[in-house]
């Protein structure tokens, strides 16, 4: 029996497939170049240095950063968020965050709270999984150093009031850290318009690069108050045994993940050529189709805004009488449809949604190459499986 074609709907974890040019860029580098960045005077090393600078420029253009040097490469979004939180917060500082956050913000903050005397307020969300900006403002205190807010939930896809949080941060003289892991590549994002002092994201999700890469944007001046959390070789000022203060070297110790950076540059060029507005429409169209299809199935409950204008291409559901992991297993084994089931690294979000005791949700997340046909097949499979359960 032939295998059914794989339908990958776990793009919120990491995107797949990638544009053809991403595969080519990684292969070309590995086969024909292989030199490190910033550590040699020979031809290939200089070429890699130019290519890394090009990727930094493309990222700066993507988010309207003031200068490419304000972008620091990290291992992933988690690493970028850790750099922002550990680099900035000191004993006695207060942070306002939300229950919507991913563990990549919740866990560093819990650690800083327990180990270093940082104070943390976690504001709630409503039934759609959206935070009220007034609750953020009420939580701010004189000693508040930072507001840390997710741009869109990785559980429900719900967009959060990040721009209002930026205004609150300005009014109260604190900084705003945005976790944009689920929004970059899905919609236009402008750090200056958001009022973000720090923005963390992955290169391997909506930006279509390989795994093992993320970045942190820091607004001009923030690099001076942020401490490096890792020190080491940068290929610059090698005659000194102290970490350089210059950007981005201060935060980029050790060899960079050059294959992933070159792949990401190809992904960013793909996004630029396809157009972010057009991609945003693609995501909204698929999300609307998915929501309409799932809404029509008896026993399926959608968690989150259930409105394509208020979310990214991430949809979470529960099905009466089904354990999410069991249903996800059946979707894969019977239909080769691959989704994420469980708590999706967002325990407080599931507590707020009331889904934590049911083992979380089943999460569908569409990608840049997902087709309407694939969405329809996923909806048909869900209808078939839930009908079998009811019958
Ligand atoms: C909202 C959000 N933040 C952070 C992360 C962590 O991303 P990474 O795997 O690149 O560390 C994820 C990944 O799922 C996410 O969805």
Short mmCIF file of C-alpha atoms and ligand atoms in Angstrom, two decimals:
data_model
loop_
_atom_site.label_atom_id
_atom_site.label_comp_id
_atom_site.label_asym_id
_atom_site.label_seq_id
_atom_site.Cartn_x
_atom_site.Cartn_y
_atom_site.Cartn_z
CA UNK A 1 0.00 0.00 0.00
CA UNK A 2 1.40 3.42 -0.87
CA UNK A 3 1.92 5.93 1.92
CA UNK A 4 -0.54 8.87 1.92
CA UNK A 5 1.15 12.19 1.16
CA UNK A 6 2.31 13.89 4.33
CA UNK A 7 0.29 16.96 5.34
CA UNK A 8 2.41 19.01 7.69
CA UNK A 9 0.37 21.34 9.91
CA UNK A 10 2.92 21.95 12.68
CA UNK A 11 4.43 25.11 11.24
CA UNK A 12 4.16 26.93 14.58
CA UNK A 13 6.83 24.55 15.91
CA UNK A 14 9.04 24.92 12.85
CA UNK A 15 8.12 25.55 9.23
CA UNK A 16 8.32 22.87 6.56
CA UNK A 17 8.88 22.67 3.66
CA UNK A 18 11.29 25.54 3.08
CA UNK A 19 11.72 27.46 -0.19
CA UNK A 20 13.98 25.61 -2.65
CA UNK A 21 16.52 28.44 -2.40
CA UNK A 22 16.97 27.76 1.34
CA UNK A 23 18.05 24.16 0.67
CA UNK A 24 20.37 25.38 -2.10
CA UNK A 25 21.99 28.07 0.07
CA UNK A 26 22.75 25.60 2.89
CA UNK A 27 24.08 22.95 0.52
CA UNK A 28 26.20 25.44 -1.46
CA UNK A 29 27.80 26.68 1.74
CA UNK A 30 28.47 23.22 3.18
CA UNK A 31 29.86 21.79 -0.06
CA UNK A 32 31.77 24.68 -1.52
CA UNK A 33 32.62 27.18 1.22
CA UNK A 34 32.61 25.93 4.81
CA UNK A 35 34.58 28.87 6.22
CA UNK A 36 33.77 30.53 9.58
CA UNK A 37 32.47 34.10 9.79
CA UNK A 38 34.77 36.90 10.99
CA UNK A 39 37.75 34.68 11.61
CA UNK A 40 39.92 34.67 8.50
CA UNK A 41 41.42 36.88 5.80
CA UNK A 42 41.10 34.36 2.96
CA UNK A 43 38.56 34.68 0.18
CA UNK A 44 35.88 32.27 1.50
CA UNK A 45 36.02 33.77 5.02
CA UNK A 46 35.49 37.28 3.64
CA UNK A 47 32.64 36.02 1.49
CA UNK A 48 30.95 34.43 4.54
CA UNK A 49 31.37 37.66 6.47
CA UNK A 50 29.59 39.57 3.68
CA UNK A 51 26.80 36.99 3.58
CA UNK A 52 26.26 37.15 7.35
CA UNK A 53 26.10 40.95 7.10
CA UNK A 54 23.56 40.60 4.28
CA UNK A 55 21.33 38.38 6.45
CA UNK A 56 21.56 40.93 9.28
CA UNK A 57 20.56 43.67 6.80
CA UNK A 58 17.59 41.64 5.55
CA UNK A 59 16.40 41.08 9.13
CA UNK A 60 16.80 44.79 9.93
CA UNK A 61 14.74 45.66 6.83
CA UNK A 62 12.09 43.09 7.75
CA UNK A 63 11.39 44.66 11.18
CA UNK A 64 12.35 48.27 10.30
CA UNK A 65 15.29 48.26 12.73
CA UNK A 66 17.37 51.44 12.81
CA UNK A 67 20.65 49.66 12.08
CA UNK A 68 21.58 46.05 11.21
CA UNK A 69 24.03 46.10 14.13
CA UNK A 70 21.00 46.17 16.45
CA UNK A 71 20.36 42.53 15.44
CA UNK A 72 22.16 39.78 17.36
CA UNK A 73 22.14 36.17 16.18
CA UNK A 74 21.21 33.53 18.76
CA UNK A 75 20.62 29.75 18.75
CA UNK A 76 16.82 30.07 18.65
CA UNK A 77 14.03 32.28 20.00
CA UNK A 78 14.48 30.79 23.49
CA UNK A 79 18.13 31.82 23.51
CA UNK A 80 17.21 35.36 22.39
CA UNK A 81 14.58 35.65 25.15
CA UNK A 82 17.07 34.36 27.74
CA UNK A 83 19.63 36.92 26.63
CA UNK A 84 17.04 39.71 26.97
CA UNK A 85 15.76 38.60 30.39
CA UNK A 86 19.02 37.51 32.04
CA UNK A 87 20.95 40.36 30.42
CA UNK A 88 18.58 43.05 31.66
CA UNK A 89 17.00 42.06 34.97
CA UNK A 90 18.63 42.60 38.36
CA UNK A 91 17.53 41.79 41.94
CA UNK A 92 14.61 44.01 42.95
CA UNK A 93 13.51 44.73 39.38
CA UNK A 94 9.83 44.15 38.61
CA UNK A 95 8.51 42.60 35.40
CA UNK A 96 5.00 42.58 34.01
CA UNK A 97 4.24 39.61 31.80
CA UNK A 98 1.17 37.54 30.94
CA UNK A 99 -0.27 34.05 31.30
CA UNK A 100 -0.25 33.79 27.50
CA UNK A 101 3.55 33.46 27.35
CA UNK A 102 5.56 30.47 26.13
CA UNK A 103 7.82 28.66 28.60
CA UNK A 104 10.77 30.39 26.94
CA UNK A 105 9.64 33.51 28.84
CA UNK A 106 7.85 31.91 31.79
CA UNK A 107 10.75 29.67 32.84
CA UNK A 108 13.57 32.25 32.75
CA UNK A 109 11.29 34.60 34.71
CA UNK A 110 10.44 31.89 37.27
CA UNK A 111 14.19 31.21 37.60
CA UNK A 112 15.00 34.90 38.06
CA UNK A 113 12.18 35.23 40.59
CA UNK A 114 13.33 32.26 42.65
CA UNK A 115 17.11 32.66 42.33
CA UNK A 116 17.69 36.38 41.99
CA UNK A 117 14.87 38.25 43.68
CA UNK A 118 13.27 39.60 40.51
CA UNK A 119 9.57 40.33 41.06
CA UNK A 120 7.10 39.13 38.44
CA UNK A 121 3.43 39.95 37.83
CA UNK A 122 1.59 37.67 35.38
CA UNK A 123 -1.53 39.39 34.07
CA UNK A 124 -4.49 37.20 33.06
CA UNK A 125 -6.21 36.89 29.69
CA UNK A 126 -9.87 36.70 28.71
CA UNK A 127 -11.73 33.64 27.41
CA UNK A 128 -10.36 34.23 23.88
CA UNK A 129 -6.84 34.18 25.30
CA UNK A 130 -6.26 37.92 24.87
CA UNK A 131 -4.60 40.18 27.45
CA UNK A 132 -6.28 43.46 28.41
CA UNK A 133 -3.80 46.36 28.07
CA UNK A 134 -5.47 48.08 31.03
CA UNK A 135 -4.46 45.08 33.19
CA UNK A 136 -0.85 45.56 32.03
CA UNK A 137 -0.94 49.22 32.96
CA UNK A 138 -2.50 48.49 36.37
CA UNK A 139 0.31 46.02 37.10
CA UNK A 140 3.09 48.54 36.41
CA UNK A 141 4.92 49.82 39.53
CA UNK A 142 7.65 52.42 40.03
CA UNK A 143 10.27 49.63 40.06
CA UNK A 144 8.95 48.00 36.86
CA UNK A 145 11.90 47.53 34.53
CA UNK A 146 10.25 45.51 31.79
CA UNK A 147 6.99 44.50 30.14
CA UNK A 148 7.44 41.12 28.41
CA UNK A 149 4.60 40.26 26.05
CA UNK A 150 4.08 37.64 23.38
CA UNK A 151 3.02 39.04 19.99
CA UNK A 152 0.74 36.12 19.10
CA UNK A 153 -0.04 33.05 21.19
CA UNK A 154 1.47 29.78 19.99
CA UNK A 155 -1.62 27.99 21.41
CA UNK A 156 -4.56 29.99 20.05
CA UNK A 157 -2.83 32.28 17.54
CA UNK A 158 -4.42 35.28 19.30
CA UNK A 159 -2.69 38.60 18.61
CA UNK A 160 -1.89 40.52 21.78
CA UNK A 161 -2.00 44.30 22.40
CA UNK A 162 1.70 44.81 21.84
CA UNK A 163 1.44 48.34 20.46
CA UNK A 164 -0.55 49.47 23.52
CA UNK A 165 2.06 47.77 25.73
CA UNK A 166 4.70 49.86 23.93
CA UNK A 167 2.78 53.03 24.77
CA UNK A 168 2.43 51.93 28.41
CA UNK A 169 6.17 51.22 28.58
CA UNK A 170 6.93 54.70 27.22
CA UNK A 171 4.51 56.38 29.64
CA UNK A 172 6.05 54.60 32.64
CA UNK A 173 9.69 54.67 31.58
CA UNK A 174 10.20 50.91 31.35
CA UNK A 175 11.24 48.67 28.44
CA UNK A 176 9.11 46.41 26.24
CA UNK A 177 10.27 42.93 25.19
CA UNK A 178 8.20 41.33 22.42
CA UNK A 179 8.25 37.59 21.73
CA UNK A 180 7.55 37.65 18.00
CA UNK A 181 8.23 33.94 17.39
CA UNK A 182 4.76 33.41 15.90
CA UNK A 183 4.31 36.63 13.93
CA UNK A 184 7.48 37.29 11.92
CA UNK A 185 6.98 36.16 8.35
CA UNK A 186 3.21 36.06 8.85
CA UNK A 187 2.54 39.78 8.82
CA UNK A 188 4.43 43.07 8.55
CA UNK A 189 6.12 43.94 11.87
CA UNK A 190 7.74 47.32 12.57
CA UNK A 191 9.67 47.52 15.84
CA UNK A 192 9.53 51.30 15.91
CA UNK A 193 5.77 51.36 15.42
CA UNK A 194 5.35 48.72 18.15
CA UNK A 195 7.62 50.69 20.48
CA UNK A 196 9.63 47.50 21.14
CA UNK A 197 12.94 47.97 22.92
CA UNK A 198 13.71 44.28 22.53
CA UNK A 199 12.21 41.78 20.07
CA UNK A 200 13.04 38.07 19.96
CA UNK A 201 12.20 35.62 17.20
CA UNK A 202 13.20 32.34 15.60
CA UNK A 203 14.72 32.05 12.13
CA UNK A 204 13.13 28.64 11.55
CA UNK A 205 9.39 29.33 11.82
CA UNK A 206 7.65 31.97 9.64
CA UNK A 207 11.01 33.22 8.35
CA UNK A 208 11.55 29.83 6.68
CA UNK A 209 15.20 29.33 7.65
CA UNK A 210 16.74 26.13 9.10
CA UNK A 211 16.52 25.10 12.76
CA UNK A 212 19.19 26.29 15.17
CA UNK A 213 18.90 30.03 14.64
CA UNK A 214 17.09 32.95 16.24
CA UNK A 215 17.80 36.61 16.82
CA UNK A 216 17.33 39.44 19.28
CA UNK A 217 16.70 43.02 18.19
CA UNK A 218 17.67 45.72 20.66
CA UNK A 219 16.75 49.37 20.14
CA UNK A 220 19.66 51.84 19.99
CA UNK A 221 21.04 52.38 23.50
CA UNK A 222 19.60 49.14 24.93
CA UNK A 223 22.84 47.32 24.09
CA UNK A 224 24.54 49.49 26.71
CA UNK A 225 22.24 48.43 29.55
CA UNK A 226 22.05 44.77 28.49
CA UNK A 227 24.82 42.57 29.89
CA UNK A 228 26.22 39.75 27.80
CA UNK A 229 25.33 36.37 29.27
CA UNK A 230 28.05 34.49 27.39
CA UNK A 231 31.60 35.66 26.77
CA UNK A 232 34.23 34.29 24.42
CA UNK A 233 35.86 34.53 21.02
CA UNK A 234 34.35 36.95 18.54
CA UNK A 235 37.14 37.13 15.95
CA UNK A 236 37.52 40.84 16.83
CA UNK A 237 39.82 42.54 19.40
CA UNK A 238 41.49 39.14 19.83
CA UNK A 239 44.48 40.73 21.57
CA UNK A 240 42.25 41.46 24.61
CA UNK A 241 40.88 39.00 27.17
CA UNK A 242 37.83 41.14 27.95
CA UNK A 243 34.57 40.98 26.00
CA UNK A 244 34.29 43.75 23.36
CA UNK A 245 31.62 46.43 23.94
CA UNK A 246 30.96 46.89 20.24
CA UNK A 247 27.78 45.67 18.59
CA UNK A 248 27.01 42.88 17.77
CA UNK A 249 30.25 41.29 19.07
CA UNK A 250 29.33 41.96 22.69
CA UNK A 251 26.56 39.34 22.41
CA UNK A 252 27.85 36.95 19.72
CA UNK A 253 30.60 34.78 21.22
CA UNK A 254 31.66 31.57 19.52
CA UNK A 255 31.23 30.52 15.91
CA UNK A 256 27.93 31.52 14.37
CA UNK A 257 25.60 28.96 12.78
CA UNK A 258 26.63 30.05 9.29
CA UNK A 259 24.70 27.36 7.33
CA UNK A 260 21.49 28.41 9.08
CA UNK A 261 22.24 32.12 8.59
CA UNK A 262 22.74 31.65 4.85
CA UNK A 263 19.55 29.56 4.71
CA UNK A 264 17.69 32.26 6.61
CA UNK A 265 18.92 34.94 4.18
CA UNK A 266 17.42 32.89 1.35
CA UNK A 267 14.18 32.54 3.34
CA UNK A 268 14.05 36.29 3.93
CA UNK A 269 14.59 36.97 0.23
CA UNK A 270 11.78 34.56 -0.58
CA UNK A 271 9.45 36.43 1.81
CA UNK A 272 10.47 39.78 0.34
CA UNK A 273 9.82 38.59 -3.22
CA UNK A 274 6.49 36.97 -2.40
CA UNK A 275 5.47 40.05 -0.38
CA UNK A 276 4.52 40.09 3.30
CA UNK A 277 1.11 41.63 2.64
CA UNK A 278 0.32 38.82 0.18
CA UNK A 279 1.58 36.22 2.64
CA UNK A 280 -0.54 37.74 5.36
CA UNK A 281 -3.57 37.33 3.07
CA UNK A 282 -2.54 33.71 2.40
CA UNK A 283 -2.40 32.97 6.14
CA UNK A 284 -5.72 34.73 6.79
CA UNK A 285 -7.46 32.88 3.95
CA UNK A 286 -6.26 29.48 5.16
CA UNK A 287 -7.07 30.30 8.78
CA UNK A 288 -10.61 31.35 7.83
CA UNK A 289 -11.07 28.11 5.88
CA UNK A 290 -9.76 26.01 8.74
CA UNK A 291 -11.94 27.81 11.30
CA UNK A 292 -15.08 27.50 9.13
CA UNK A 293 -14.46 23.82 8.52
CA UNK A 294 -13.76 22.94 12.15
CA UNK A 295 -16.65 25.04 13.44
CA UNK A 296 -19.07 22.96 11.38
CA UNK A 297 -18.05 19.68 13.06
CA UNK A 298 -20.22 18.60 16.00
CA UNK A 299 -18.23 18.12 19.20
CA UNK A 300 -15.29 20.31 18.12
CA UNK A 301 -14.57 23.34 20.29
CA UNK A 302 -12.26 26.08 19.03
CA UNK A 303 -10.17 27.87 21.67
CA UNK A 304 -9.13 31.43 20.95
CA UNK A 305 -10.53 34.32 18.95
CA UNK A 306 -11.78 32.11 16.06
CA UNK A 307 -11.42 35.21 13.89
CA UNK A 308 -8.73 35.37 11.19
CA UNK A 309 -8.36 39.13 11.65
CA UNK A 310 -7.40 38.69 15.31
CA UNK A 311 -4.96 35.79 15.03
CA UNK A 312 -2.14 34.19 13.08
CA UNK A 313 -2.43 30.83 11.32
CA UNK A 314 -2.61 28.79 14.53
CA UNK A 315 -5.88 27.12 15.57
CA UNK A 316 -6.38 25.05 18.75
CA UNK A 317 -9.33 22.74 19.33
CA UNK A 318 -10.59 20.14 21.76
CA UNK A 319 -13.02 17.37 20.85
CA UNK A 320 -15.53 16.05 23.34
CA UNK A 321 -14.55 12.55 24.45
CA UNK A 322 -11.10 12.60 22.83
CA UNK A 323 -7.70 12.92 24.40
CA UNK A 324 -5.79 15.44 22.21
CA UNK A 325 -2.75 13.17 21.89
CA UNK A 326 -4.88 10.20 20.92
CA UNK A 327 -6.63 12.22 18.22
CA UNK A 328 -3.35 13.65 16.92
CA UNK A 329 -1.98 10.10 16.76
CA UNK A 330 -4.98 8.98 14.71
CA UNK A 331 -4.68 11.98 12.37
CA UNK A 332 -1.11 10.92 11.66
CA UNK A 333 -1.57 7.16 11.44
CA UNK A 334 -4.77 7.18 9.39
CA UNK A 335 -4.34 10.35 7.30
CA UNK A 336 -0.65 11.38 7.54
CA UNK A 337 -1.82 14.72 8.95
CA UNK A 338 0.75 16.07 11.39
CA UNK A 339 -0.37 18.41 14.14
CA UNK A 340 0.79 19.23 17.66
CA UNK A 341 -1.16 17.97 20.66
CA UNK A 342 -0.75 18.80 24.32
CA UNK A 343 0.25 21.89 26.30
CA UNK A 344 2.54 23.41 23.60
CA UNK A 345 4.98 24.79 26.24
CA UNK A 346 2.34 27.25 27.49
CA UNK A 347 1.03 25.86 30.82
CA UNK A 348 -0.51 29.09 32.14
CA UNK A 349 -2.34 29.67 28.86
CA UNK A 350 -3.94 26.23 29.10
CA UNK A 351 -4.86 26.86 32.72
CA UNK A 352 -6.58 30.08 31.64
CA UNK A 353 -8.40 28.32 28.78
CA UNK A 354 -9.47 25.49 31.09
CA UNK A 355 -7.81 22.93 28.82
CA UNK A 356 -4.95 21.88 31.08
CA UNK A 357 -6.87 19.01 32.72
CA UNK A 358 -7.91 17.61 29.34
CA UNK A 359 -4.29 17.27 28.27
CA UNK A 360 -4.29 20.54 26.31
CA UNK A 361 -5.48 20.98 22.75
CA UNK A 362 -4.88 19.80 19.21
CA UNK A 363 -3.08 22.58 17.38
CA UNK A 364 -3.20 23.06 13.61
CA UNK A 365 -0.71 25.56 12.22
CA UNK A 366 -0.52 26.41 8.54
CA UNK A 367 2.58 27.47 6.65
CA UNK A 368 3.70 29.50 3.64
CA UNK A 369 3.26 26.44 1.38
CA UNK A 370 0.08 24.96 2.89
CA UNK A 371 -2.69 24.65 0.28
CA UNK A 372 -6.46 25.02 0.63
CA UNK A 373 -6.75 21.36 -0.39
CA UNK A 374 -4.57 20.34 2.58
CA UNK A 375 -6.72 22.38 4.95
CA UNK A 376 -9.85 20.71 3.53
CA UNK A 377 -8.28 17.27 3.97
CA UNK A 378 -7.50 18.06 7.61
CA UNK A 379 -11.09 19.20 8.22
CA UNK A 380 -12.49 16.09 6.46
CA UNK A 381 -10.24 13.84 8.56
CA UNK A 382 -11.39 15.54 11.77
CA UNK A 383 -15.05 15.11 10.71
CA UNK A 384 -14.47 11.42 9.98
CA UNK A 385 -12.68 10.73 13.27
CA UNK A 386 -15.17 12.58 15.44
CA UNK A 387 -18.13 10.93 13.64
CA UNK A 388 -16.54 7.53 14.38
CA UNK A 389 -16.31 8.52 18.04
CA UNK A 390 -19.92 9.75 18.23
CA UNK A 391 -21.14 6.68 16.25
C1 LIG B 1 5.73 32.09 21.14
C2 LIG B 1 6.99 31.31 21.15
N1 LIG B 1 8.07 31.80 21.77
C3 LIG B 1 9.24 31.14 21.78
C4 LIG B 1 9.37 29.93 21.16
C5 LIG B 1 10.70 29.23 21.21
O1 LIG B 1 11.22 29.12 19.93
P1 LIG B 1 12.59 28.31 19.66
O2 LIG B 1 12.19 26.90 19.46
O3 LIG B 1 13.15 28.93 18.42
O4 LIG B 1 13.44 28.50 20.84
C6 LIG B 1 8.28 29.36 20.50
C7 LIG B 1 8.39 28.04 19.87
O5 LIG B 1 7.49 27.29 19.74
C8 LIG B 1 7.05 30.07 20.49
O6 LIG B 1 5.99 29.60 19.87
#
